[in-house]
Coordinates of C-alpha atoms in Angstrom, one line a residue:
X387 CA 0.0 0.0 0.0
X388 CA 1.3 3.8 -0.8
X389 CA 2.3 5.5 2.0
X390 CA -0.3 8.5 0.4
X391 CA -3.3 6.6 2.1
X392 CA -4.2 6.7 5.7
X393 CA -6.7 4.8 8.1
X394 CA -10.1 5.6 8.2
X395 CA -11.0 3.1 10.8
X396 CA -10.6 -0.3 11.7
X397 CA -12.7 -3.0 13.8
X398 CA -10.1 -4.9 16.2
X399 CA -11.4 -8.5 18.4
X400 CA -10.2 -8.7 21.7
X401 CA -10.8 -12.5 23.8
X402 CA -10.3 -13.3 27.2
X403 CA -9.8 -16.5 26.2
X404 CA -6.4 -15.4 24.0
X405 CA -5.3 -12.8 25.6
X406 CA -6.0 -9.0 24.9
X407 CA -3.4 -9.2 21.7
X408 CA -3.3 -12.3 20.7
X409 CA -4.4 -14.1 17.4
X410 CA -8.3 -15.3 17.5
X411 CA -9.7 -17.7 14.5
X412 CA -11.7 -15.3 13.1
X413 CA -12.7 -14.8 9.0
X414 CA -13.8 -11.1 8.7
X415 CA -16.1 -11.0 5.2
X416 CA -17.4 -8.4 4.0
X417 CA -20.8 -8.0 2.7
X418 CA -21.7 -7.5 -1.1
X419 CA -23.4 -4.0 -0.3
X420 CA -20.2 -3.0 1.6
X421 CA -17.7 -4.6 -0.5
X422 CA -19.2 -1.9 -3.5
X423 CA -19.9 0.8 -1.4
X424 CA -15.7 0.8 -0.4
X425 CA -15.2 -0.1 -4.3
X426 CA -17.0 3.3 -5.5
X427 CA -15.5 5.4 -3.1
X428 CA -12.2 3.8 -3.8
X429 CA -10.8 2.4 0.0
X430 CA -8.9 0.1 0.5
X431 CA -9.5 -3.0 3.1
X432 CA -6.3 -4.8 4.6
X433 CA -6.7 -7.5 7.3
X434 CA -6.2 -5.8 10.7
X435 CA -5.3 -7.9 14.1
X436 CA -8.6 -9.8 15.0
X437 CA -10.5 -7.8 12.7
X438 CA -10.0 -5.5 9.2
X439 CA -8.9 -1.8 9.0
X440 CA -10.7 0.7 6.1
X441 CA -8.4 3.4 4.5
X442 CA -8.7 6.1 2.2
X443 CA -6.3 8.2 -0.5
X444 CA -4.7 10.5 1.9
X445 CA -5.7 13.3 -0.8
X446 CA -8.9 12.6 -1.2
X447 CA -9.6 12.2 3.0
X448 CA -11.4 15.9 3.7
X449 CA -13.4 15.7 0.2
X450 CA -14.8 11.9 1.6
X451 CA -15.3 12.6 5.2
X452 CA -16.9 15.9 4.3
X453 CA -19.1 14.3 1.8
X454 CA -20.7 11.6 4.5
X455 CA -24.4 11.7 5.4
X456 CA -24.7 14.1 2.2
X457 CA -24.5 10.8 -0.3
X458 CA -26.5 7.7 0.1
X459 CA -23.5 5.6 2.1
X460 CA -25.1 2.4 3.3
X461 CA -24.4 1.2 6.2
X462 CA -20.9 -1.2 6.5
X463 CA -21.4 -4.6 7.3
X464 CA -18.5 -7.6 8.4
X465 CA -19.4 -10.9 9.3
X466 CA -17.4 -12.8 11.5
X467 CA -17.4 -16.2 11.1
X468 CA -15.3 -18.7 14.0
X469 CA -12.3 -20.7 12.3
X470 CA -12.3 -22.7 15.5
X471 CA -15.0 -25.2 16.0
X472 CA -14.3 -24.6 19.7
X473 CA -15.0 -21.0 20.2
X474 CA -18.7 -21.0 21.1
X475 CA -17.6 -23.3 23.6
X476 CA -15.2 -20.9 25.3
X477 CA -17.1 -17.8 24.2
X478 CA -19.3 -15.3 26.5
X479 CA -22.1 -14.7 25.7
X480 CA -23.2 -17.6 24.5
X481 CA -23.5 -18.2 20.5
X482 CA -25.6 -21.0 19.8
X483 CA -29.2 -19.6 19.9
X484 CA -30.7 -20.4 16.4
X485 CA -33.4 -17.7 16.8
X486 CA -30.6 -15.0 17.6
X487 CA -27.4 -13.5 16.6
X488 CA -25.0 -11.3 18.1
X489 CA -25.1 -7.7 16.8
X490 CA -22.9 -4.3 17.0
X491 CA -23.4 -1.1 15.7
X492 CA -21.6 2.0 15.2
X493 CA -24.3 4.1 16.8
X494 CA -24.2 2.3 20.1
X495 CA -20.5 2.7 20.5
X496 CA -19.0 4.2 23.4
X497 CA -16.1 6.9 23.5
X498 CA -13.1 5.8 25.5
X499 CA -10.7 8.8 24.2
X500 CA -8.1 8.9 21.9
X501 CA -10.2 7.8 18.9
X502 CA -11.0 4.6 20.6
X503 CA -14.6 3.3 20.9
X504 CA -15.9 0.7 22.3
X505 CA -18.8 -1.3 20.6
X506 CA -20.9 -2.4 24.0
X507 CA -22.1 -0.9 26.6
X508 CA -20.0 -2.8 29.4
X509 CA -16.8 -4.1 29.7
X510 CA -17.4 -7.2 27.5
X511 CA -20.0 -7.9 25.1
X512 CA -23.2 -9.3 26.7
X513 CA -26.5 -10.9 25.9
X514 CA -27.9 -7.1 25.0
X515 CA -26.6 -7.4 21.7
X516 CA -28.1 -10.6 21.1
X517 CA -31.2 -9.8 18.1
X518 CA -33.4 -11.7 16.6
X519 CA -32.6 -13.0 13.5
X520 CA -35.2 -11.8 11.7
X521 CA -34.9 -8.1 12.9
X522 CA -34.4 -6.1 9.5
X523 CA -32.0 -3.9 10.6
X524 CA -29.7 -7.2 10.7
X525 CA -31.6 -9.2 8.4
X526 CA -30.3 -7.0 5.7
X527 CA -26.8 -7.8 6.0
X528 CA -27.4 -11.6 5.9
X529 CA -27.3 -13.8 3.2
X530 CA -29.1 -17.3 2.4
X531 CA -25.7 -19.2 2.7
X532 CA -25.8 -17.7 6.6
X533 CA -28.0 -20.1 7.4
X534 CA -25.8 -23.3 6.6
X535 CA -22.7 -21.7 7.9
X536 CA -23.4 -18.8 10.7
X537 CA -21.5 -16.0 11.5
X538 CA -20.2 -16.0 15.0
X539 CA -21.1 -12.1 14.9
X540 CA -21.8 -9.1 12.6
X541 CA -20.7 -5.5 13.2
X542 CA -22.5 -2.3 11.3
X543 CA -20.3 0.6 10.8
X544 CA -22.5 3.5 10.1
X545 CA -19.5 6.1 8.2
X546 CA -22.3 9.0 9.5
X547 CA -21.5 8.0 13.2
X548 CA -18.1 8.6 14.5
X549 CA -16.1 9.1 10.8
X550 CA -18.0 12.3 10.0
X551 CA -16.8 14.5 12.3
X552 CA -12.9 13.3 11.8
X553 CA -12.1 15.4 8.7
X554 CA -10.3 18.1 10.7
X555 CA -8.3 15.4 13.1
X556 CA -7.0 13.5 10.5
X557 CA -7.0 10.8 12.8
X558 CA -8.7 7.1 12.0
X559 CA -11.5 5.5 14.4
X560 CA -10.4 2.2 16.5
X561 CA -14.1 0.4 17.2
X562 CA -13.1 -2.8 19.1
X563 CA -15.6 -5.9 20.7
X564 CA -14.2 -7.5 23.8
X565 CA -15.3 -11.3 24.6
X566 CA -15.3 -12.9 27.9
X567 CA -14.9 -16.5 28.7
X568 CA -16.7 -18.9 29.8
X569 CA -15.7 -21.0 33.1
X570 CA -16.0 -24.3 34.1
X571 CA -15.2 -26.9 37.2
X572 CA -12.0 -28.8 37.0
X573 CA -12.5 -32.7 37.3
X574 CA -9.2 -34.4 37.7
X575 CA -9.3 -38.5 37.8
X576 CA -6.3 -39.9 38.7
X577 CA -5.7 -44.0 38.6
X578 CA -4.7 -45.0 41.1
X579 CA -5.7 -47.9 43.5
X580 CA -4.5 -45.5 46.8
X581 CA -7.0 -44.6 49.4
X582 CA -8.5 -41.0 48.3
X583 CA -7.8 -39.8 52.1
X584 CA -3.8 -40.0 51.1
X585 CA -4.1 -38.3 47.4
X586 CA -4.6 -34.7 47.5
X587 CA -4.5 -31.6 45.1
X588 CA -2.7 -28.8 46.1
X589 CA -2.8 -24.9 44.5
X590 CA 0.8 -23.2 44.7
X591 CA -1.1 -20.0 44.4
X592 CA -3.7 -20.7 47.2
X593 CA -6.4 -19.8 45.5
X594 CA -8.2 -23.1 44.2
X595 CA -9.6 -26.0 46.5
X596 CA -10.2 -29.4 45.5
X597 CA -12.6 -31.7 47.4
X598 CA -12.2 -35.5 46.3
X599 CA -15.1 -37.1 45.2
X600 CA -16.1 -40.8 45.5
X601 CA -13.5 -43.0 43.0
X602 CA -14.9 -44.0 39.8
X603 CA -14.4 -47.1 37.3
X604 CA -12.9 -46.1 34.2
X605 CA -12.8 -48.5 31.0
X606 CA -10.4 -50.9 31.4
X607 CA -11.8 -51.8 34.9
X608 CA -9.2 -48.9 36.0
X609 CA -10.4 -47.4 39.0
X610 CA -9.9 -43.7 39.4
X611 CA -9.7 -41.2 42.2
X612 CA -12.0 -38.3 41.4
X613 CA -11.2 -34.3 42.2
X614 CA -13.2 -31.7 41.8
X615 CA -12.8 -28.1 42.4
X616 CA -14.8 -25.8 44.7
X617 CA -15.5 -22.9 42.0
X618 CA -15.4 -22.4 38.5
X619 CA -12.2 -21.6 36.9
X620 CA -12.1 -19.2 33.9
X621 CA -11.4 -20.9 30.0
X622 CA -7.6 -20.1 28.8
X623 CA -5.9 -20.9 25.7
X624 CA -3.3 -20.8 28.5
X625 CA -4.0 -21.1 31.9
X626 CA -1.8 -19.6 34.9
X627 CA -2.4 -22.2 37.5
X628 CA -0.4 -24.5 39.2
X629 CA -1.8 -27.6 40.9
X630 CA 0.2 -30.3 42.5
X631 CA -0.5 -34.2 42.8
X632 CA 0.6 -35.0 47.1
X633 CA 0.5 -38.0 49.2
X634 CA 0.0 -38.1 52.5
X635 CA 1.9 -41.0 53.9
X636 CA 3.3 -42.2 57.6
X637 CA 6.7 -41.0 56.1
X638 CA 5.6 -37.7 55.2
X639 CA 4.5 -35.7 52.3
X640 CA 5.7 -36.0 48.8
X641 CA 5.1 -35.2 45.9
X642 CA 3.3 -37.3 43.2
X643 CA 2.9 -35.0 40.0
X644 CA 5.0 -31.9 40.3
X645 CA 2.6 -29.7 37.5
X646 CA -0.7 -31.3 36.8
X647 CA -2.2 -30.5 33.0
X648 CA -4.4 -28.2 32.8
X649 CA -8.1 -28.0 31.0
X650 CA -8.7 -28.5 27.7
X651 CA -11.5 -26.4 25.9
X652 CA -12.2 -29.5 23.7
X653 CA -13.6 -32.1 26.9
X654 CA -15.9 -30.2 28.8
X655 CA -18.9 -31.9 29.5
X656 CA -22.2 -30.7 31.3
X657 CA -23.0 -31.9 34.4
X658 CA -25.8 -31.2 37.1
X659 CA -24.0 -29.8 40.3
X660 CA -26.1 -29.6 43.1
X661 CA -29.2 -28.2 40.5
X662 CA -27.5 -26.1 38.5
X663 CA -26.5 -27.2 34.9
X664 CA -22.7 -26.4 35.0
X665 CA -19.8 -27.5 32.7
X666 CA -17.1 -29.0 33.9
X667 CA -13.6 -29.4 32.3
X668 CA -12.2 -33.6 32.2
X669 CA -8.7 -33.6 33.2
X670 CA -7.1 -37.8 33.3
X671 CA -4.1 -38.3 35.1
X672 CA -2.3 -41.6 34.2

C-alpha cells in the first residue's frame, strides 16, 4: 500500500480467552453492499489484528469525510465467522441460539478517548446485543448461505457516526468488541488404587480447593480417584495455574505429580451440580 493513504478506521477483536493481543480464528467477510460501497469510493480494506482496517487516498480524506451523510453511504457490514469449532464453547455470551445472533453497531458505540470506541455498553459484550434474526435492521446484512454456515457475529459501521466528524483530526477511528470466557469446574481423575484420604491436590497459588469425590471405574476396569474443584475456573488458551499431585503418607508428604495438565477447551462436558446445569472441564491423570 502507498504511503499516500491513511486509516479511516478499523474494527479490532479482543478475547479473554487469548489474551488482549493475541491471534483469534476469526474470518472477517465483507458483505456485497459494503464490499461496492468501499469499491466506488475507492478504500482500501487490509486484514487488521482480529478484525480488518478501512483506509482512504490521503488526498482525497477531507473531500470523503466531508461528503458523509450528504451521499447515500449504506451502512458497512463484516461478518465474523469462527475458524475454530471450539470458540462457542469458550465464548461469553453464549453463541448457539438459532433464533438470535449477536449484533454491534456504530451508533451504540462508546467513546473511551483517543479515537478509541468501544462497541458495547460494558466491559465485555453481553446478551444485550443478542437480536433476533429476523430483525431487519440485521436481516439485511445476511445472506441465504448464513443459514448453513453462521456468523459468530456481525458489526455495522455506520460512516455518519463517528467518521463524520474526523475530517479536521486526520485521525482514524479504532471500534473494538471484547469477549469474555466462559468458566467451568475442574475434574481431575487420577488412577490410582491409593485410598483418596492420602491423594490430595494442592494450589501453589492458594487460591483453588479441590474436594475429592467418591473413585470411579474407568474402561479398562481402571479405578480412578476423582477431584473436583470448589469454584469455576475461567477458560484459557493458557491457563496460569499451578496444581500439584501429594501424598499423604506415615513418612511424610511428597510429591506425586509436580505440574498437573491443565483444562482442555475440547472435553468439557455438562453436568448437574447440586441443580445447577454447570460444565465442567475432564482432566485424566495416568
Amino acid at each position: 500500500m502507498s504511503s499516500s493513504y491513511s486509516q479511516l478506521f478499523s474494527i479490532d477483536v479482543e478475547h479473554a480467552f487469548v489474551g488482549a493481543t493475541a491471534p483469534l480464528p476469526l474470518r472477517c467477510v465483507l458483505t456485497p453492499q459494503t464490499e461496492q460501497w468501499l469499491r466506488r469510493s475507492d478504500l482500501l480494506t487490509r486484514p487488521h489484528r482480529n478484525g480488518v482496517a478501512v483506509f482512504c487516498e490521503e488526498s482525497r480524506r477531507r473531500l470523503l469525510l466531508e461528503g458523509l451523510g450528504k451521499d447515500d453511504a449504506p451502512p458497512l457490514a463484516f461478518k465474523f465467522f469462527p475458524m475454530d469449532p471450539l470458540f462457542s464453547r469458550y465464548t461469553l455470551p453464549a453463541l448457539q441460539r438459532q433464533d438470535k445472533l449477536l449484533y454491534f453497531c456504530s451508533g451504540a458505540a462508546v467513546d473511551e478517548g483517543n479515537g478509541r470506541w468501544r462497541m458495547h455498553a460494558g466491559e465485555y459484550a453481553d446478551d444485550g446485543r443478542q437480536f433476533d434474526i429476523g430483525e431487519p435492521a440485521l436481516a439485511r446484512h445476511l445472506e441465504r448461505k448464513d443459514a448453513l454456515s453462521r456468523p459468530a457475529f456481525v458489526v455495522e459501521i455506520d460512516p455518519v457516526d463517528q467518521l463524520a466528524g474526523q475530517a479536521d483530526t486526520g485521525a482514524g477511528v479504532a471500534y473494538y468488541l471484547r469477549f469474555s470466557t466462559r468458566r467451568s469446574i475442574w475434574k481431575y481423575y487420577f488412577v490410582s488404587q491409593a485410598d483418596e484420604a492420602e491423594i490430595a491436590i494442592v494450589d501453589l497459588d492458594d487460591e483453588v480447593r479441590f474436594v475429592a469425590g467418591d473413585p470411579e471405574q474407568l474402561p479398562g476396569n481402571r479405578r480412578a480417584l476423582v477431584f473436583v474443584s470448589e469454584m469455576e475456573i475461567e477458560m484459557r488458551q493458557r491457563h496460569a495455574q499451578r496444581f500439584q499431585l501429594r501424598e499423604q503418607s506415615g513418612m511424610g508428604e511428597r510429591v506425586l505429580i509436580k505440574r498437573l495438565p491443565n483444562a482442555d477447551a475440547g472435553r468439557v462436558t455438562q453436568e448437574l451440580v447440586g441443580s445447577k446445569a454447570t460444565l465442567v472441564s475432564e482432566i485424566y491423570i495416568n
